PDB file of C-alpha atoms in Angstrom:
ATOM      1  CA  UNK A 151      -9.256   0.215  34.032  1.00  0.00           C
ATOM      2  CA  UNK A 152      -7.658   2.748  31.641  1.00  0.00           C
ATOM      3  CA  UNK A 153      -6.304   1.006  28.122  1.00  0.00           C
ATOM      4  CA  UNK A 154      -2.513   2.308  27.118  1.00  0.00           C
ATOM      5  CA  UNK A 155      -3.365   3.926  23.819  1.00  0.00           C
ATOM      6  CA  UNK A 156      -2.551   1.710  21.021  1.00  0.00           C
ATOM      7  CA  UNK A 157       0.744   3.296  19.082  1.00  0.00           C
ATOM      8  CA  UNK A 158       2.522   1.974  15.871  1.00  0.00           C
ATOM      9  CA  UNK A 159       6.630   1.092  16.601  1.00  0.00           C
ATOM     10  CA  UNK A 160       9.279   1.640  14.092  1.00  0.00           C
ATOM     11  CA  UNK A 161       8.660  -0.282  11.003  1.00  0.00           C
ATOM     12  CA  UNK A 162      11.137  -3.242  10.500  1.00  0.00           C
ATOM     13  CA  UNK A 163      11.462  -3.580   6.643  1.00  0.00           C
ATOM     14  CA  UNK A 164      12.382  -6.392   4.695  1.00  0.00           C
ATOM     15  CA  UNK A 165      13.259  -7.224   1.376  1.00  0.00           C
ATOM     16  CA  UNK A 166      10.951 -10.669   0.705  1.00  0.00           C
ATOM     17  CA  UNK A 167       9.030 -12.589   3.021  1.00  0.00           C
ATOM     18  CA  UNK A 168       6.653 -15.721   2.712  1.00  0.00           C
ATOM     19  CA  UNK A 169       4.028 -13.089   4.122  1.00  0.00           C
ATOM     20  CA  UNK A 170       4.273 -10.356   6.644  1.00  0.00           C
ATOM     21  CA  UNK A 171       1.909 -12.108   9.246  1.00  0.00           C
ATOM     22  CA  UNK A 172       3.906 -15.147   8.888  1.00  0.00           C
ATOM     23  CA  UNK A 173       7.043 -13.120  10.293  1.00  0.00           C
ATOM     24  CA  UNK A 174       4.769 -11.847  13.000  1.00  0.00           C
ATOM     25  CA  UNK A 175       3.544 -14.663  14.297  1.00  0.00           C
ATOM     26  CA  UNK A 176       6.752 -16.544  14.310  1.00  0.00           C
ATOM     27  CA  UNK A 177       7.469 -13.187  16.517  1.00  0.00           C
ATOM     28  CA  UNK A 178       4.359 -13.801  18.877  1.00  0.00           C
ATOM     29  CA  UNK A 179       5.569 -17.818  18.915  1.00  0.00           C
ATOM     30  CA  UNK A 180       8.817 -16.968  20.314  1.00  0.00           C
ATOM     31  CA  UNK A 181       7.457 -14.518  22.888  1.00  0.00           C
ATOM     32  CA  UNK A 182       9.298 -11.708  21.603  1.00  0.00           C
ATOM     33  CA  UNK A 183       6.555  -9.800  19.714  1.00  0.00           C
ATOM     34  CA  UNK A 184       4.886  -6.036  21.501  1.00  0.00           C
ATOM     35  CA  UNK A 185       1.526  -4.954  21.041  1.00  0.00           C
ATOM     36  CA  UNK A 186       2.153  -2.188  17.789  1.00  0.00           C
ATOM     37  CA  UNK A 187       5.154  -3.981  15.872  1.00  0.00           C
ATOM     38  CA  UNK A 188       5.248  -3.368  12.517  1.00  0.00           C
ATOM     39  CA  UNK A 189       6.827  -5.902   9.641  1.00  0.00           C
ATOM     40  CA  UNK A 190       6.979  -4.740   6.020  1.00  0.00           C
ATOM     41  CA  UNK A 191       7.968  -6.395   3.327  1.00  0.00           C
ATOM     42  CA  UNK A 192       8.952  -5.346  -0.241  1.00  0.00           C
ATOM     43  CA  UNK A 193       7.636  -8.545  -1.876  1.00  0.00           C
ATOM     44  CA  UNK A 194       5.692 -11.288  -0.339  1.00  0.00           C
ATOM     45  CA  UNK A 195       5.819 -14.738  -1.978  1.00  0.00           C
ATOM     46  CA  UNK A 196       3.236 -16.345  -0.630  1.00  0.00           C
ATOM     47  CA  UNK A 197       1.019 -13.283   1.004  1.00  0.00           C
ATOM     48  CA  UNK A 198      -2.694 -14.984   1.302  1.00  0.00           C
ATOM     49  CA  UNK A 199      -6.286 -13.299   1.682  1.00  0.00           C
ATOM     50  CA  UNK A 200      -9.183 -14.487   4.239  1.00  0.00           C
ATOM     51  CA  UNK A 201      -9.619 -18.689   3.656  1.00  0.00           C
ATOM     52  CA  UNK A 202      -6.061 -18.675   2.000  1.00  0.00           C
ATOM     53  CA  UNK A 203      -6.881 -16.920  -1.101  1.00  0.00           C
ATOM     54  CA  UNK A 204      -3.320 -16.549  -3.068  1.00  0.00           C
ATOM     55  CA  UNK A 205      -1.995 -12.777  -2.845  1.00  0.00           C
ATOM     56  CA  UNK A 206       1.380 -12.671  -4.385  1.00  0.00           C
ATOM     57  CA  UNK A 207       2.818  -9.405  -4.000  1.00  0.00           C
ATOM     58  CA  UNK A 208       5.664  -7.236  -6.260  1.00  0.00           C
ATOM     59  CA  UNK A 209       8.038  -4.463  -5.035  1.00  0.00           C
ATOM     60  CA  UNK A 210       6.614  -2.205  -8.074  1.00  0.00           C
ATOM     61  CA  UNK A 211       2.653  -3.225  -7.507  1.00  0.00           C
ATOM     62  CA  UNK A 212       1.666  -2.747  -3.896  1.00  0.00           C
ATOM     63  CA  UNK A 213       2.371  -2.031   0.101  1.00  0.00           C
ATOM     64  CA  UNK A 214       2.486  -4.752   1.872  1.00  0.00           C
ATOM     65  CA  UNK A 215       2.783  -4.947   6.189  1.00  0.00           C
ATOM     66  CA  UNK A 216       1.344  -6.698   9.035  1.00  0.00           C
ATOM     67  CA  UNK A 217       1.177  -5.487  12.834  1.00  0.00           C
ATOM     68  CA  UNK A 218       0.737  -7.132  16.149  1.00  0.00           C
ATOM     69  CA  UNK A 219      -1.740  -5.971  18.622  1.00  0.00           C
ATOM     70  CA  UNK A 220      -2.912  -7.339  22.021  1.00  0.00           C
ATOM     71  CA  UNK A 221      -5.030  -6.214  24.887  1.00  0.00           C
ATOM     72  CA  UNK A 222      -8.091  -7.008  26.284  1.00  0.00           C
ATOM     73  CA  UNK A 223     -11.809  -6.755  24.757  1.00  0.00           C
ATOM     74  CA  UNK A 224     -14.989  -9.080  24.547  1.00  0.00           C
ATOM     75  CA  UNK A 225     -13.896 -11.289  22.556  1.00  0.00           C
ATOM     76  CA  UNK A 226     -17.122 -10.742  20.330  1.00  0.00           C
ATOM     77  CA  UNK A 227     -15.517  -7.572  19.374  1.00  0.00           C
ATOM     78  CA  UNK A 228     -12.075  -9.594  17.776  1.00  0.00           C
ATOM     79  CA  UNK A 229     -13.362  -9.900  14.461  1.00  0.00           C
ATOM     80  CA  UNK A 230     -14.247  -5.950  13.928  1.00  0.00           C
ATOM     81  CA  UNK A 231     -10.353  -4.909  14.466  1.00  0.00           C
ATOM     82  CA  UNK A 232     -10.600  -5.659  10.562  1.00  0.00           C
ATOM     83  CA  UNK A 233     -12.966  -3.158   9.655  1.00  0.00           C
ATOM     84  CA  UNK A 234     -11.538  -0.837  12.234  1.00  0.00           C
ATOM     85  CA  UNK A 235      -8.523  -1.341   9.979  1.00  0.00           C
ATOM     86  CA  UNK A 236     -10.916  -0.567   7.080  1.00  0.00           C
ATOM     87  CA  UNK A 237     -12.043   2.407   8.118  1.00  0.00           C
ATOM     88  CA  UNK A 238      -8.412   3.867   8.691  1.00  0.00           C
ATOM     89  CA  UNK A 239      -7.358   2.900   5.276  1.00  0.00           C
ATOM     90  CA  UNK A 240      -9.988   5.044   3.793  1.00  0.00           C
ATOM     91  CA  UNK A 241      -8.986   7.308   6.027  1.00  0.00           C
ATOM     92  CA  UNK A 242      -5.333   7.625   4.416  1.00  0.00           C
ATOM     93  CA  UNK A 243      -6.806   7.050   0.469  1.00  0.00           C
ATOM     94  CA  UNK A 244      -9.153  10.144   1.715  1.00  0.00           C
ATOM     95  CA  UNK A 245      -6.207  12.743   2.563  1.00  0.00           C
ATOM     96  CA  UNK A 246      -5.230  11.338  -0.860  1.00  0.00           C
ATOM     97  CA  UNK A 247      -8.528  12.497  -2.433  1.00  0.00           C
ATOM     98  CA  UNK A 248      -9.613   9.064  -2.686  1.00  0.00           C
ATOM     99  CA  UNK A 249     -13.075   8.356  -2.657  1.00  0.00           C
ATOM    100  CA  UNK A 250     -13.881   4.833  -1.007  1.00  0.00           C
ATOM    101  CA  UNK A 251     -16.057   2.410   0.824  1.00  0.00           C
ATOM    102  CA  UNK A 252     -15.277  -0.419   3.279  1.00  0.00           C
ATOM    103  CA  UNK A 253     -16.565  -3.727   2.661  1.00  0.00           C
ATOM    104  CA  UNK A 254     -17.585  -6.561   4.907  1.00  0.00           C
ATOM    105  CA  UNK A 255     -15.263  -7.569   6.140  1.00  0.00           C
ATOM    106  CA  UNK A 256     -12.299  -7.157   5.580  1.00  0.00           C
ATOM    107  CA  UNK A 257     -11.428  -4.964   2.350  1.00  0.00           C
ATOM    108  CA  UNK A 258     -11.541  -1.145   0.572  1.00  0.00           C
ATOM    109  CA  UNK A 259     -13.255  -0.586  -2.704  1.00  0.00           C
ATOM    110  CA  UNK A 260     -12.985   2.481  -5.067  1.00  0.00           C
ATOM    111  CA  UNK A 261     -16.530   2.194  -7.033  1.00  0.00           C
ATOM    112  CA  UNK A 262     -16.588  -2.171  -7.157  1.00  0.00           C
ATOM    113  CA  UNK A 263     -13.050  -2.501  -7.573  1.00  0.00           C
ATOM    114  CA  UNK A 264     -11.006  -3.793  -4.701  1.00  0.00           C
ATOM    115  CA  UNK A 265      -8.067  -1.483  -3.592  1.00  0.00           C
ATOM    116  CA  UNK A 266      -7.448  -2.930  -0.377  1.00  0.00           C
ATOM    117  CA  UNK A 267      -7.126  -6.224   1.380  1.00  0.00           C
ATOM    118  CA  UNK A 268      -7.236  -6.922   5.381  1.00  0.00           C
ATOM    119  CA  UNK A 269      -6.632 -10.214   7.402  1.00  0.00           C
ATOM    120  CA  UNK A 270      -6.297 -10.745  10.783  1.00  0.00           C
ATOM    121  CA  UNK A 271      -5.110 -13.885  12.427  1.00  0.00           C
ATOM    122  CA  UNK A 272      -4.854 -15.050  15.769  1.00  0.00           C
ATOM    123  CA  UNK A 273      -6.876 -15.345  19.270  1.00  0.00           C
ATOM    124  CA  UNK A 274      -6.494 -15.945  22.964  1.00  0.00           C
ATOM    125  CA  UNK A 275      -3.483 -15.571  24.750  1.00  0.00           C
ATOM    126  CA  UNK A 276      -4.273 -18.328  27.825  1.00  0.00           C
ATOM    127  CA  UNK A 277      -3.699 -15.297  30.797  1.00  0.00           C
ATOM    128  CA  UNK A 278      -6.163 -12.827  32.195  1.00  0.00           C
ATOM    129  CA  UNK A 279      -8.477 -12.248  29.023  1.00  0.00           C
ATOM    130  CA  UNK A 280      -5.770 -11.047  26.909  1.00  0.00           C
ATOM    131  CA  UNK A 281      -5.921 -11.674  23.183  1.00  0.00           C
ATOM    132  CA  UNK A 282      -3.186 -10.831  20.370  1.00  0.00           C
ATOM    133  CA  UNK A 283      -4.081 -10.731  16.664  1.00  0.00           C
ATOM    134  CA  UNK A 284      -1.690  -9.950  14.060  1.00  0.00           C
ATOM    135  CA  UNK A 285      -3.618  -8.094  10.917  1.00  0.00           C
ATOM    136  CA  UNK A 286      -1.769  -8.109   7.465  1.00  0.00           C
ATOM    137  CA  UNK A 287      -2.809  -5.345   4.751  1.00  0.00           C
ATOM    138  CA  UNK A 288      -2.499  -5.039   1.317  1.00  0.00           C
ATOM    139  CA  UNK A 289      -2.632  -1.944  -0.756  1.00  0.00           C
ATOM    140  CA  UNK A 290      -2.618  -1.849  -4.589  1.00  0.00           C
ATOM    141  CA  UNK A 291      -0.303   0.770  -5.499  1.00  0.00           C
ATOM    142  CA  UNK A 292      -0.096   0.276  -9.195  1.00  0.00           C
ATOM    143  CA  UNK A 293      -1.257  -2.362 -11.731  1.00  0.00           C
ATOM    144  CA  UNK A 294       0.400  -5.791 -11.781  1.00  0.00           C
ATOM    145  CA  UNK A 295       0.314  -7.668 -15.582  1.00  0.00           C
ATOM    146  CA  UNK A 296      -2.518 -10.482 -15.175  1.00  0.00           C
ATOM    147  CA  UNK A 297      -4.225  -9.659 -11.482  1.00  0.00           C
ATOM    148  CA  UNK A 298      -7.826  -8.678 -12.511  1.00  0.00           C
ATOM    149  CA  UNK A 299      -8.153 -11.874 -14.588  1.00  0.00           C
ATOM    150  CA  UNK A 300      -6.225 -14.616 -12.240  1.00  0.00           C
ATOM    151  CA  UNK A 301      -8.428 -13.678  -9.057  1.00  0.00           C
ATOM    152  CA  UNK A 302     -11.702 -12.412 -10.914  1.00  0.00           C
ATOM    153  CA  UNK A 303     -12.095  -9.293  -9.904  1.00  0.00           C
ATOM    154  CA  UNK A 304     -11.808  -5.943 -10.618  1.00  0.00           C
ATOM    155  CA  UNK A 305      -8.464  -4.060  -8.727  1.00  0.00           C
ATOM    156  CA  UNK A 306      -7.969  -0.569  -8.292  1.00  0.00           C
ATOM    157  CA  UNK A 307      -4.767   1.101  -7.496  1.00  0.00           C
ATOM    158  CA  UNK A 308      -3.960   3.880  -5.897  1.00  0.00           C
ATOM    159  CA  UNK A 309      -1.320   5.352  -8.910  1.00  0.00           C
ATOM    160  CA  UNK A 310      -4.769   5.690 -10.853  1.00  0.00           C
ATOM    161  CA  UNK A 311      -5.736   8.680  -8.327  1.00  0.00           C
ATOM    162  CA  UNK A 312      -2.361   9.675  -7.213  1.00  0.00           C
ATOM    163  CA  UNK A 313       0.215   9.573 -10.640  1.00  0.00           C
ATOM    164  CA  UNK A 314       2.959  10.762  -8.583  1.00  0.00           C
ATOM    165  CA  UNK A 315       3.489   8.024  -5.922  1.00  0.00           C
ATOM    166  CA  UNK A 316       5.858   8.925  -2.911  1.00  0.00           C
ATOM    167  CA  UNK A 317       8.011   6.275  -1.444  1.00  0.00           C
ATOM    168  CA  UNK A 318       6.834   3.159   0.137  1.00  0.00           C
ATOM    169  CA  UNK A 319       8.492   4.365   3.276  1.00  0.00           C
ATOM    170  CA  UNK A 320       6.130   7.552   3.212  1.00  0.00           C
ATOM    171  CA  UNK A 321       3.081   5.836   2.008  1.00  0.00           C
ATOM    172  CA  UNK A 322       3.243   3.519   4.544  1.00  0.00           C
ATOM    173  CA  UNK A 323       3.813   6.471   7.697  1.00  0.00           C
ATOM    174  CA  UNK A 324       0.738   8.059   6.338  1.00  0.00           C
ATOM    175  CA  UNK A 325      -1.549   4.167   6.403  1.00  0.00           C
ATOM    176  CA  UNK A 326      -0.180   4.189   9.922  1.00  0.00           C
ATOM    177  CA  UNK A 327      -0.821   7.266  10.657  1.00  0.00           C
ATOM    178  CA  UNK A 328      -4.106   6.626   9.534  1.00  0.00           C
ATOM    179  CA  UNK A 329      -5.036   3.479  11.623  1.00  0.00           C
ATOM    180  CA  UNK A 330      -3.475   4.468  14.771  1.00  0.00           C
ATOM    181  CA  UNK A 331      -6.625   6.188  15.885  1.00  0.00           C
ATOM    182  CA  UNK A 332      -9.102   4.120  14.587  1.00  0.00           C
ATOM    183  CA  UNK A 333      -7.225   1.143  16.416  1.00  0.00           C
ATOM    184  CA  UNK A 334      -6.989   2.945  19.775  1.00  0.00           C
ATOM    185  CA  UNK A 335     -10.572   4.106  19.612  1.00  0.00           C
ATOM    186  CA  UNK A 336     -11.910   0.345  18.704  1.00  0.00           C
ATOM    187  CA  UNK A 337      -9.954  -1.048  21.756  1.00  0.00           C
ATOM    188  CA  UNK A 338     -11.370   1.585  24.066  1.00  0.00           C
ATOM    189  CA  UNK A 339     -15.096   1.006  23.251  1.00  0.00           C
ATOM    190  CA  UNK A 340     -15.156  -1.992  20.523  1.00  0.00           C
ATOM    191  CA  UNK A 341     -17.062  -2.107  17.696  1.00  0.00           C
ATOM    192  CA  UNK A 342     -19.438   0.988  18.700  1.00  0.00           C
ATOM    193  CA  UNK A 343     -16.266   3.789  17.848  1.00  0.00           C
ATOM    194  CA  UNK A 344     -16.625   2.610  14.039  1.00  0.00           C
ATOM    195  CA  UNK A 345     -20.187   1.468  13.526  1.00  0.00           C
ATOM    196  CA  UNK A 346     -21.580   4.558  12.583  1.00  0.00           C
ATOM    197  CA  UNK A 347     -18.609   5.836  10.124  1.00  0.00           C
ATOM    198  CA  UNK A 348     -18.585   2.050   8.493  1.00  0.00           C
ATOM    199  CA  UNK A 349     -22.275   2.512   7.649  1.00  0.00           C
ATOM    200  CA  UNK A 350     -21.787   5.565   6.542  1.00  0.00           C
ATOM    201  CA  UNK A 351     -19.074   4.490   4.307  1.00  0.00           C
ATOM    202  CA  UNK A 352     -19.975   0.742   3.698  1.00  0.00           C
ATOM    203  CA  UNK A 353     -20.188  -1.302  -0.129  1.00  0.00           C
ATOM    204  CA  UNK A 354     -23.173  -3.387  -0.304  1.00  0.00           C
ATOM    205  CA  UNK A 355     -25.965  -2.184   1.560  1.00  0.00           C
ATOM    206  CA  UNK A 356     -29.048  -3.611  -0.333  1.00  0.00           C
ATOM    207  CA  UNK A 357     -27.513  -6.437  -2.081  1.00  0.00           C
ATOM    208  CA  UNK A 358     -28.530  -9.869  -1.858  1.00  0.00           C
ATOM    209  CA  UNK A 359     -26.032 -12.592  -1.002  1.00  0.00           C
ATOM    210  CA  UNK A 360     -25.606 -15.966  -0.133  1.00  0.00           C
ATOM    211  CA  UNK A 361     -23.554 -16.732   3.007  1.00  0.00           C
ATOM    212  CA  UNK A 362     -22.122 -19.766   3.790  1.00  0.00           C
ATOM    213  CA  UNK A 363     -21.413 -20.573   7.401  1.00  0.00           C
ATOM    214  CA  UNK A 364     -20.198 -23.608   9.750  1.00  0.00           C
ATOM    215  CA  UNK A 365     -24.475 -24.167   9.963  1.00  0.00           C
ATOM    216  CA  UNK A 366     -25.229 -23.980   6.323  1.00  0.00           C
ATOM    217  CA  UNK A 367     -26.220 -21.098   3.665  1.00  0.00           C
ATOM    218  CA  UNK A 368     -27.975 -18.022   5.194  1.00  0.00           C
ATOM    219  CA  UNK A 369     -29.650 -15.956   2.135  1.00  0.00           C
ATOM    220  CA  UNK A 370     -30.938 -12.776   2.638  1.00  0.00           C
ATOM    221  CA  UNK A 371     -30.443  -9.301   1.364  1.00  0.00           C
ATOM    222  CA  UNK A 372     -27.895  -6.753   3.074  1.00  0.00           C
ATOM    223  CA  UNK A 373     -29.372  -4.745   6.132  1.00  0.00           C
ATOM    224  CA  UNK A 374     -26.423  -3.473   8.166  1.00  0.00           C
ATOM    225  CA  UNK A 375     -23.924  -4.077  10.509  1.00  0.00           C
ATOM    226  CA  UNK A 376     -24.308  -5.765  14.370  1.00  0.00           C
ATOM    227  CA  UNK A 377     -23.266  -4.395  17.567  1.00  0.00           C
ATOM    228  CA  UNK A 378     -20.168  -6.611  16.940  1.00  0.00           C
ATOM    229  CA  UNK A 379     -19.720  -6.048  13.477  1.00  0.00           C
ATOM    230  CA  UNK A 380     -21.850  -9.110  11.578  1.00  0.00           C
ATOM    231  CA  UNK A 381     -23.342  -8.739   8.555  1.00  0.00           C
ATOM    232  CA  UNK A 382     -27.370  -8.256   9.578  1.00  0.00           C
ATOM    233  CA  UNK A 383     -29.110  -9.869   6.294  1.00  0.00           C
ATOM    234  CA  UNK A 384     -33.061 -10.374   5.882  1.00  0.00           C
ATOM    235  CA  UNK A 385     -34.127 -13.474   4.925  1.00  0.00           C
ATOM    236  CA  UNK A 386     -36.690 -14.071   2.097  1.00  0.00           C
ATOM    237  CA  UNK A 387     -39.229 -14.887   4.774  1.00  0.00           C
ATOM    238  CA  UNK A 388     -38.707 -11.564   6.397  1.00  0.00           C
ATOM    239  CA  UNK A 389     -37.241 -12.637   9.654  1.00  0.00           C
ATOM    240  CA  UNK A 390     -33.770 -10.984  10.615  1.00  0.00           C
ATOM    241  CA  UNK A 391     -30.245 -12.997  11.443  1.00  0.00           C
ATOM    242  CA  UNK A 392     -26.461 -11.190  11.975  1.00  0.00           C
ATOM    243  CA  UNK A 393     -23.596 -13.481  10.601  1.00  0.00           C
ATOM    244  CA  UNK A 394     -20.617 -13.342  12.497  1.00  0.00           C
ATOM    245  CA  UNK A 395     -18.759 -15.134  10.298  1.00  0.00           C
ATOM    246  CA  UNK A 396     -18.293 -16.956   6.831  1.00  0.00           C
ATOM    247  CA  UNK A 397     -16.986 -19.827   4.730  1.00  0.00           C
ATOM    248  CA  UNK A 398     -18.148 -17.846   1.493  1.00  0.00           C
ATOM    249  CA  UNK A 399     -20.194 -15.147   0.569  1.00  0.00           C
ATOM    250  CA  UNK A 400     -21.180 -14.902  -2.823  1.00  0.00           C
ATOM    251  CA  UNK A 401     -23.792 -12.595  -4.745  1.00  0.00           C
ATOM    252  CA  UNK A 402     -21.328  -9.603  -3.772  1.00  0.00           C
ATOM    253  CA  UNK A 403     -18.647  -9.870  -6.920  1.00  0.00           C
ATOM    254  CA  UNK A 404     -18.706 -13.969  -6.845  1.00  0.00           C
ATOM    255  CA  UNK A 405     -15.138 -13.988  -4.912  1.00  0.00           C
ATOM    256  CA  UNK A 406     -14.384 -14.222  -1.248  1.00  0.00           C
TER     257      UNK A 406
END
């Protein structure tokens, strides 16, 4: 069976949300969201990070949007869409002459220093192996007083590389731009269309971490990436485990 390939709708922009994914699921709730709808917002009040990490957003400091997409894949493959994401925004910061790697799994790093955030919510759908996911991302456009220290970590933004910004209306075309591929080529063939270019491209190979999971902490130092996208770590003992996903992970730059 042939997929329809995966394209972006008009963006719908608005002036201050909650967060962007909250407006799309609402959508989804009522029934009335398609597969490519695009919310942004010019603040977010309440924007949020994977386990509900605070992500307050300002009109001056960053580009903010969430999108809907559903189809059907294994539904192993669901949590990669992030890093397929990943990929596409270091895509766009490349035509930008950005250099940057993706990190598991879910954001975009310039050196250590976090440029880009990625969540995606959601699951099955209840009819015929269909499954909908709406995937917010964050980009830091320039700084914001106080960020680094209240979330303890280092942030990037993208004015550091590209003094001249253009509009949000025209950064945001390009991010889209960006992703559409990488999105239609993950739900043709899952996982396998980004492996390669992620490990090519991907923050932390080598470290050791400490990952918490639903069946405890998993230590081991950084190997790779699954067929579905987990983090493949070596344990001290030398025996090999893929996590699929965490609680924590810590022993990267101490924060989620």
């Amino acid at each position: 069976m042939n997929t329809p390939a995966f394209r972006f709708y008009p963006t719908v922009w608005l002036d201050e949300v909650t967060s962007t994914n909250d407006v799309v699921k609402q959508r989804v709730g009522e029934g009335v969201a398609e597969s490519g709808e695009v919310v942004a917002a010019r603040r977010q009040t309440r924007g949020r990070g994977r386990m509900d990490a605070a992500w307050e957003s300002s009109q001056e400091g960053d580009l903010t949007f969430s999108f809907y997409w559903r189809g059907s894949v294994p539904m192993a493959a669901l949590g990669s869409l992030a890093m397929a994401c990943a990929l596409g925004v270091r895509d766009f910061l490349a035509l930008r002459n950005v250099p940057s790697l993706c990190k598991w799994p879910n954001d975009v790093l310039v050196g250590d220093a976090k440029i880009c955030g990625i969540l995606a919510e959601g699951g099955s759908l209840g009819n015929g192996g269909k499954y909908g996911l709406v995937v917010g991302i964050g980009v830091n456009l320039r700084r914001v007083d106080g960020r680094s220290g209240r979330f303890n970590r280092a942030i990037a933004t993208l004015e550091e590389y590209v003094p001249d910004l253009p509009s949000l209306q025209v950064l945001l075309q390009e991010v889209l731009a960006s992703l559409e591929p990488r999105i239609d080529a993950w739900q043709e063939r899952g996982f396998a269309a980004v492996r390669d270019e992620l490990l090519a491209n991907f923050w932390g190979m080598g470290k050791a971490v400490s990952a918490r999971t639903a069946k405890g902490r998993v230590e081991g130092v950084v190997t790779g990436l699954g067929d579905n996208g987990e983090l493949c770590l070596r344990r001290p003992d030398g025996t090999d485990i893929a996590v699929a996903s965490v609680t924590a992970l810590e022993g990267w730059d101490g924060t989620p």
